[in-house]
Amino acid sequence: MPPTTLCRHSSPWANFLCPRPHPLFPELALRTLAAALALALVTAVGITAPVAAAQTSTAKVVIIVGATHGATAGYRANADAAYAEAIKYTARVTKVYSPNATWAKVKAATTGANIVIYFGHGNGWPSPYTYDPAYTTKDGFGLNYDLNGDGVTTDYENKYYGEPSMALLGLAPNAIVMLHNLCYAAGNSEPGGAAPTVSVARQRIDNYAAGFLKGNAEAVLADGHMGPAAYLRSMFTTGQSILDVWRSAPNFHNHVSSFASTRSAGYTAYSDPDTATAGYYRALVTKAGLTTTAITKAVGDTGADPTALVVPGRASTTTPTTPTALTAPAGLLTLPDGTRLKTVAIATAATATSPAIVQVTGLDDPSISGLVSAATLAPRDSKAPVLIGIDTGSGRFSPNGDGRSDAQTIGGSFSEPVNWTLAIKNAAGTVVKTAAGANSISINVVWDGLVAGVAVPDGTYTWAASGTDSWQNGVATGTGSIVVDTAGPNVSAISPDGSTLSVFSPNGDGAADTTSTAVTVSEAGTILGRVAAADGTTVRTWTTTGVAGPNAVSWDGRSNSGAYVPDGDYVLHFAARDAAGNSGSGKSRPVRVIRFLSAVKSSVKVFYPQDNDAYAKTATLSFAVSKPVTATWTIRNAAGTIVATKLAGVAVAAGTQTWVWNGTSNDGTALPRGVYTSYVHTTDGTLAIAHTAKVEMNAFAIVTSTSAPTRGGRMTITATSAEALSTSVRLYVTQPGYATWAVTMTKVDSRVSKATITLKSGGSAGKVSLKVWARDAAAISQSTIRVLPLS
């Protein structure tokens, strides 16, 4: 999909704006667990909104709008839409908008942030501008700066803060940075600039993420087409990997390629261009296993020792550091330093002269039970661990040995190192797989779907994970399900089917440039397309996301290299693959590519020789061929009858042929008003193809928004005049049971007028007459009538 708005060029330093987002906000499925946490205080720079009742996260979201000249107001509106989505889930949403988005305010706001969203200028590398080896002004934010020294910052004064600045953001662990509508960030160029090669796009993606990853981000997502609302919804309402969130976005094209980051070790970069070879507007750089819950359920490090004693909680004995602390009542336990204890209750509260007396039991030795002085206790980890999130990918796999999705990985992370176990059970509750790990913050289990070397039956299997920290504070748990699926989806039908030879001409003239096939599949997944030449050689392959039922799949006549294939016969093969990697039976159909005929057209949409005046007397018809051919060129009326012939089996050279047609038949007889077709048939002796172009002879060409109007219904009428006019255009409407009524049509341009009307609701069914009238440049009355059935 092309950008929805063009970027604007200010200067090399002001850089460029990229397309505004599409308002798409579909729901995304919940797959695994999420830990519910208490709310925190609202933080805001500029605006504070009321707290929503459904907020269940304490994640900190920061939304930044940089100085983007005349587009800043639009970006503020886009950011407000993101704010409206984020505030549904967390009260901690901060706005930092131009003209107040200075580096100092952005730095203060982003410290400890879990999600940072930026709208504004993008300045990346490689670019046409000066190389800066330190990336001082590259791959970061364009923010407000008082360039003219008047003490005021505006939407028109910006400065680039590049990679070294982004490394200082101080984000929270597992944070994500989302860059929307920037140039360069997703690999894209500036509008009007040279389209990037794959290599250049990859460098831009990798470079733009590097500074944010140094600033503690765990993922950087760049989207030049769509706003952040759908991503936010997924991050707050699902428990899946960030890669799956990115893959399931509404504007996912399924043209994904990935590569190991060279700028950020351990990270993988993903690109999803608009087509297989162009349109780099979606990218993600992240580490495997980062989940939505790791970002939005910001539990922090539950294994850290608290600064003060927690009761009930955990502690270890230690020698007091002051003589006063040594004074204690008799009867207290005497324990070696480092003895691990559970603090049960405060037996005696602290006073001004003595510490509290605490009831304890042994953590490692259950026989220990009694009282100790709080002065002899060091506070230790007293929080239970949390299973932050589990990533099971698509949650489906097929252990059938075909090399695709043969194993299922269950990966996730805990809030501190734990001893963990995982068990997988079948529908009957029988354990089919177990795994365990010690003193680990992460869980990573690969199941091959085999029991005693034999693949388990298809079906749903449940998993349960648990983890216990070294201080026995509690058990982190999580459950979920995965599906074993070895049955492949079939292509049940295609249309046109294999008995139909379709001819199309992919030459960029806008006529029959693609061939489309309705491919019906039995389940959702991926449709695999392949084009084979007459000798069986594969010239093009592609994949597209498919739904259960019919799917429209098009081929543009290009090979995998992006070049048009030679004229000739080809076969389109279609197969389907489900989320588990299984494929079933496919179907094929023949197509013929003929590119040598193009640009069959008319110089005007409508002309009017019938009034015999000096205006609009002719239409120039034309076509082009790329090589010598034999051509037949005729005019046909609405019934398909040939009424005029220009060429009849005549050899023509490569180039453009023209016919200035005056609306008469071959014998010079004037033809009546109506719509006519310029019909061109060409052959090179082996292949033959025909194209057409419509032209109307009338005072006005009338187009209606509906061909079956109803009483009381609205309709829009567009009238294109053949001749220059000296008056406004009037529309006269006549329907059964009513007198004719009229409206003045609105002028769209020098030849086009438009009106939207509401037909009378009463009367009777029959026919409605639409008469368009005006006077031409010579003040001669002109009109055209169109009659439609009325119900």
Coordinates of N, CA and C in Angstrom, one line a residue, residues 172-307:
A172 N 12.8 1.7 31.1 CA 12.6 0.6 32.0 C 13.1 -0.7 31.3
P173 N 13.4 -1.8 32.1 CA 13.7 -3.1 31.5 C 12.5 -3.5 30.6
N174 N 12.9 -4.2 29.5 CA 11.9 -4.7 28.5 C 11.1 -3.6 27.9
A175 N 11.6 -2.4 27.7 CA 10.8 -1.3 27.1 C 10.8 -1.5 25.6
I176 N 9.8 -0.8 25.0 CA 9.7 -0.8 23.5 C 9.6 0.7 23.1
V177 N 10.3 1.0 22.0 CA 10.1 2.3 21.4 C 9.4 2.2 20.1
M178 N 8.4 3.0 19.9 CA 7.5 2.9 18.7 C 7.7 4.2 17.9
L179 N 8.2 4.1 16.6 CA 8.4 5.2 15.8 C 7.4 5.3 14.6
H180 N 6.6 6.3 14.6 CA 5.5 6.3 13.7 C 5.6 7.4 12.7
N181 N 5.5 7.0 11.4 CA 5.4 8.0 10.3 C 6.7 8.7 10.0
L182 N 7.9 8.1 10.4 CA 9.2 8.8 10.2 C 9.7 8.3 8.9
C183 N 10.5 9.2 8.3 CA 11.4 8.7 7.2 C 12.6 8.0 7.8
Y184 N 13.1 7.0 7.1 CA 14.3 6.3 7.4 C 14.1 5.2 8.4
A185 N 13.3 5.4 9.4 CA 13.2 4.4 10.6 C 12.9 3.0 10.2
A186 N 12.0 2.9 9.2 CA 11.6 1.5 8.8 C 12.3 1.1 7.5
G187 N 13.4 1.9 7.1 CA 14.1 1.6 5.9 C 13.8 2.4 4.8
N188 N 12.7 3.2 4.9 CA 12.2 4.0 3.8 C 13.0 5.2 3.5
S189 N 12.8 5.7 2.3 CA 13.4 7.0 1.9 C 12.5 8.1 2.1
E190 N 13.0 9.3 1.8 CA 12.1 10.5 1.7 C 11.3 10.5 0.5
P191 N 10.0 10.9 0.5 CA 9.3 11.0 -0.8 C 10.0 11.8 -1.8
G192 N 10.1 11.3 -3.0 CA 10.8 11.9 -4.1 C 12.3 11.4 -4.2
G193 N 12.7 10.8 -3.1 CA 14.1 10.3 -3.1 C 14.1 8.9 -3.7
A194 N 15.4 8.4 -4.0 CA 15.5 7.1 -4.6 C 15.1 6.0 -3.7
A195 N 14.3 5.1 -4.2 CA 13.9 4.0 -3.4 C 15.1 3.2 -2.9
P196 N 15.1 2.8 -1.7 CA 16.3 2.1 -1.2 C 16.4 0.7 -1.7
T197 N 17.7 0.2 -1.9 CA 17.9 -1.2 -2.1 C 17.7 -1.9 -0.8
V198 N 17.6 -3.2 -0.9 CA 17.5 -4.1 0.3 C 18.6 -3.8 1.3
S199 N 19.8 -3.6 0.8 CA 20.9 -3.4 1.6 C 20.8 -2.1 2.4
V200 N 20.4 -1.0 1.7 CA 20.3 0.3 2.3 C 19.1 0.3 3.3
A201 N 18.0 -0.3 2.9 CA 16.9 -0.4 3.9 C 17.3 -1.1 5.1
R202 N 18.0 -2.2 5.0 CA 18.4 -2.9 6.2 C 19.4 -2.1 7.1
Q203 N 20.3 -1.3 6.5 CA 21.2 -0.5 7.2 C 20.4 0.6 8.0
R204 N 19.4 1.2 7.3 CA 18.6 2.2 8.0 C 17.8 1.6 9.2
I205 N 17.2 0.5 9.0 CA 16.5 -0.2 10.1 C 17.4 -0.5 11.3
D206 N 18.6 -1.1 11.0 CA 19.5 -1.4 12.0 C 20.1 -0.2 12.7
N207 N 20.5 0.8 12.0 CA 21.0 2.0 12.6 C 20.0 2.8 13.4
Y208 N 18.8 2.9 12.9 CA 17.8 3.7 13.7 C 17.5 3.0 15.0
A209 N 17.6 1.7 15.1 CA 17.3 1.1 16.4 C 18.4 1.1 17.4
A210 N 19.6 1.3 17.0 CA 20.8 1.1 17.8 C 20.8 2.0 19.0
G211 N 20.6 3.2 18.9 CA 20.6 4.1 20.1 C 19.6 3.8 21.1
F212 N 18.4 3.5 20.7 CA 17.3 3.2 21.6 C 17.6 1.9 22.4
L213 N 18.2 0.9 21.7 CA 18.6 -0.3 22.4 C 19.7 -0.1 23.4
K214 N 20.6 0.9 23.1 CA 21.6 1.2 24.1 C 20.9 2.0 25.3
G215 N 19.8 2.6 25.0 CA 19.0 3.3 26.1 C 18.1 2.4 26.9
N216 N 18.3 1.1 26.8 CA 17.6 0.1 27.6 C 16.4 -0.4 26.9
A217 N 16.0 0.0 25.7 CA 14.9 -0.6 25.0 C 15.2 -2.0 24.7
E218 N 14.2 -2.9 24.6 CA 14.4 -4.3 24.2 C 13.8 -4.5 22.8
A219 N 13.1 -3.5 22.3 CA 12.5 -3.6 21.0 C 12.3 -2.2 20.4
V220 N 12.5 -2.1 19.1 CA 12.2 -0.8 18.4 C 11.3 -1.2 17.2
L221 N 10.1 -0.6 17.2 CA 9.1 -0.9 16.1 C 8.9 0.4 15.3
A222 N 9.0 0.3 14.0 CA 8.9 1.5 13.1 C 7.8 1.2 12.1
D223 N 6.8 2.1 12.0 CA 5.7 1.9 11.1 C 5.4 3.2 10.4
G224 N 5.6 3.3 9.1 CA 5.4 4.5 8.4 C 4.0 4.7 7.9
H225 N 3.2 3.7 8.0 CA 1.8 3.8 7.5 C 0.8 3.9 8.6
M226 N 0.9 3.2 9.7 CA -0.2 3.1 10.7 C 0.2 3.6 12.0
G227 N -0.8 4.1 12.7 CA -0.6 4.6 14.1 C -0.4 3.5 15.1
P228 N -0.2 3.9 16.4 CA 0.1 2.9 17.4 C -1.0 2.2 18.1
A229 N -2.3 2.6 17.8 CA -3.4 2.1 18.6 C -3.5 0.6 18.6
A230 N -3.4 0.0 17.4 CA -3.6 -1.5 17.4 C -2.5 -2.2 18.1
Y231 N -1.2 -1.6 18.0 CA -0.1 -2.2 18.7 C -0.3 -2.1 20.2
L232 N -0.8 -0.9 20.6 CA -1.0 -0.7 22.1 C -2.1 -1.7 22.6
R233 N -3.1 -1.8 21.8 CA -4.2 -2.7 22.3 C -3.6 -4.2 22.5
S234 N -2.8 -4.6 21.5 CA -2.2 -5.9 21.7 C -1.3 -6.0 22.9
M235 N -0.5 -5.0 23.1 CA 0.4 -5.1 24.2 C -0.2 -5.1 25.6
F236 N -1.4 -4.5 25.7 CA -2.1 -4.4 27.0 C -3.1 -5.5 27.2
T237 N -3.6 -6.1 26.1 CA -4.7 -7.1 26.2 C -4.3 -8.5 25.8
T238 N -3.1 -8.8 25.4 CA -2.7 -10.1 25.0 C -1.4 -10.5 25.7
G239 N -1.1 -11.8 25.7 CA 0.2 -12.3 26.2 C 0.9 -13.0 25.1
Q240 N 1.5 -12.3 24.2 CA 2.2 -12.9 23.1 C 3.5 -12.2 22.8
S241 N 4.3 -12.7 21.9 CA 5.6 -12.1 21.7 C 5.4 -10.8 20.9
I242 N 6.3 -9.9 21.0 CA 6.3 -8.7 20.3 C 6.4 -9.0 18.8
L243 N 7.1 -10.0 18.4 CA 7.2 -10.3 17.0 C 5.8 -10.8 16.5
D244 N 5.0 -11.5 17.3 CA 3.7 -11.9 16.9 C 2.7 -10.7 16.8
V245 N 2.9 -9.7 17.7 CA 2.1 -8.5 17.7 C 2.4 -7.8 16.3
W246 N 3.6 -7.7 16.0 CA 4.0 -7.0 14.7 C 3.5 -7.8 13.5
R247 N 3.6 -9.1 13.6 CA 3.1 -9.9 12.5 C 1.6 -9.9 12.3
S248 N 0.8 -9.7 13.4 CA -0.6 -9.7 13.4 C -1.3 -8.4 13.2
A249 N -0.4 -7.3 13.0 CA -1.0 -6.0 12.8 C -1.9 -5.9 11.6
P250 N -2.8 -5.0 11.5 CA -3.7 -4.9 10.4 C -3.1 -4.6 9.1
N251 N -1.9 -4.0 9.1 CA -1.2 -3.7 7.8 C -0.1 -4.6 7.5
F252 N -0.1 -5.8 8.1 CA 0.9 -6.8 7.8 C 0.8 -7.3 6.4
H253 N 1.9 -7.3 5.6 CA 1.9 -7.7 4.2 C 2.4 -9.1 4.0
N254 N 3.0 -9.7 5.0 CA 3.5 -11.1 4.8 C 4.6 -11.2 3.8
H255 N 5.5 -10.1 3.8 CA 6.7 -10.1 2.9 C 7.9 -10.0 3.8
V256 N 7.9 -10.8 4.9 CA 8.9 -10.6 6.0 C 10.2 -11.2 5.6
S257 N 11.3 -10.5 5.8 CA 12.6 -11.0 5.8 C 13.3 -10.6 7.1
S258 N 14.3 -11.3 7.5 CA 15.0 -11.0 8.8 C 16.5 -11.1 8.6
F259 N 17.2 -10.4 9.5 CA 18.7 -10.5 9.5 C 19.2 -10.2 10.9
A260 N 20.3 -10.8 11.2 CA 20.9 -10.5 12.5 C 21.5 -9.1 12.5
S261 N 21.2 -8.3 13.6 CA 21.6 -7.0 13.7 C 23.2 -6.9 13.8
T262 N 23.8 -6.0 13.0 CA 25.2 -5.8 13.1 C 25.5 -4.7 14.1
R263 N 24.6 -3.8 14.3 CA 24.8 -2.7 15.3 C 24.5 -3.1 16.7
S264 N 23.6 -4.1 16.9 CA 23.2 -4.4 18.3 C 23.3 -5.9 18.4
A265 N 24.3 -6.4 19.0 CA 24.6 -7.9 19.1 C 23.4 -8.6 19.9
G266 N 23.0 -9.7 19.3 CA 21.9 -10.5 20.0 C 20.5 -10.1 19.5
Y267 N 20.4 -9.1 18.7 CA 19.1 -8.6 18.3 C 18.9 -9.1 16.8
T268 N 17.6 -9.3 16.5 CA 17.2 -9.6 15.1 C 16.4 -8.5 14.5
A269 N 16.6 -8.1 13.3 CA 15.8 -7.1 12.6 C 14.9 -7.8 11.6
Y270 N 13.6 -7.3 11.5 CA 12.6 -7.8 10.6 C 12.1 -6.7 9.8
S271 N 11.8 -7.0 8.5 CA 11.3 -6.0 7.6 C 10.1 -6.6 6.9
D272 N 9.0 -5.8 6.7 CA 7.8 -6.3 6.0 C 7.4 -5.2 5.0
P273 N 8.1 -5.2 3.8 CA 7.8 -4.2 2.8 C 6.4 -4.3 2.2
D274 N 5.9 -3.3 1.6 CA 4.6 -3.3 1.0 C 4.5 -4.4 -0.1
T275 N 5.5 -4.6 -0.9 CA 5.6 -5.7 -1.8 C 6.8 -6.5 -1.5
A276 N 7.0 -7.5 -2.3 CA 8.2 -8.4 -2.1 C 9.5 -7.6 -2.3
T277 N 9.5 -6.5 -3.0 CA 10.7 -5.9 -3.4 C 10.7 -4.4 -3.1
A278 N 9.7 -3.8 -2.6 CA 9.7 -2.3 -2.4 C 8.7 -1.9 -1.4
G279 N 8.8 -0.7 -0.9 CA 7.9 -0.1 0.0 C 8.3 -0.4 1.5
Y280 N 9.4 0.0 1.9 CA 9.9 -0.3 3.3 C 9.3 0.6 4.3
Y281 N 8.2 0.2 4.8 CA 7.5 1.1 5.8 C 7.1 0.3 7.1
R282 N 7.6 -0.9 7.3 CA 7.3 -1.6 8.5 C 8.6 -2.4 8.9
A283 N 9.0 -2.2 10.2 CA 10.2 -2.8 10.6 C 10.1 -3.1 12.1
L284 N 10.9 -4.0 12.6 CA 11.0 -4.4 14.0 C 12.4 -4.9 14.3
V285 N 13.0 -4.4 15.4 CA 14.3 -4.9 15.9 C 14.0 -5.3 17.3
T286 N 14.3 -6.6 17.6 CA 14.0 -7.1 19.0 C 14.8 -8.4 19.3
K287 N 14.7 -8.8 20.5 CA 15.3 -10.1 20.9 C 14.1 -11.1 21.0
A288 N 14.5 -12.4 20.7 CA 13.5 -13.4 20.8 C 13.0 -13.6 22.2
G289 N 11.7 -13.8 22.3 CA 11.1 -14.1 23.6 C 10.5 -12.8 24.3
L290 N 10.8 -11.6 23.8 CA 10.2 -10.5 24.5 C 8.7 -10.5 24.3
T291 N 7.9 -10.4 25.4 CA 6.5 -10.6 25.4 C 5.8 -9.3 25.7
T292 N 4.5 -9.2 25.4 CA 3.7 -8.1 25.7 C 3.6 -7.9 27.2
T293 N 3.5 -9.0 28.0 CA 3.4 -8.8 29.4 C 4.7 -8.4 30.1
A294 N 5.8 -8.7 29.5 CA 7.1 -8.2 30.0 C 7.1 -6.7 29.9
I295 N 6.5 -6.1 28.9 CA 6.4 -4.7 28.7 C 5.4 -4.0 29.6
T296 N 4.2 -4.5 29.6 CA 3.1 -3.8 30.2 C 2.8 -4.2 31.6
K297 N 3.2 -5.3 32.1 CA 3.1 -5.7 33.5 C 4.4 -5.5 34.1
A298 N 4.7 -4.3 34.5 CA 6.1 -3.9 34.9 C 6.3 -4.2 36.4
V299 N 6.6 -5.5 36.7 CA 6.7 -5.9 38.0 C 8.1 -5.6 38.6
G300 N 9.1 -5.3 37.7 CA 10.4 -5.1 38.1 C 11.1 -6.4 38.6
D301 N 12.2 -6.2 39.3 CA 13.0 -7.3 39.8 C 12.5 -7.7 41.2
T302 N 11.7 -8.8 41.3 CA 11.1 -9.2 42.6 C 12.2 -9.9 43.4
G303 N 13.4 -10.1 42.9 CA 14.4 -10.8 43.7 C 15.3 -9.8 44.5
A304 N 15.1 -8.5 44.3 CA 15.9 -7.5 45.0 C 15.6 -7.5 46.5
D305 N 16.7 -7.3 47.3 CA 16.5 -7.1 48.8 C 15.9 -5.8 49.0
P306 N 14.8 -5.7 49.9 CA 14.2 -4.4 50.2 C 15.2 -3.6 51.1
T307 N 14.9 -2.3 51.2 CA 15.7 -1.5 52.1 C 15.4 -1.5 53.5

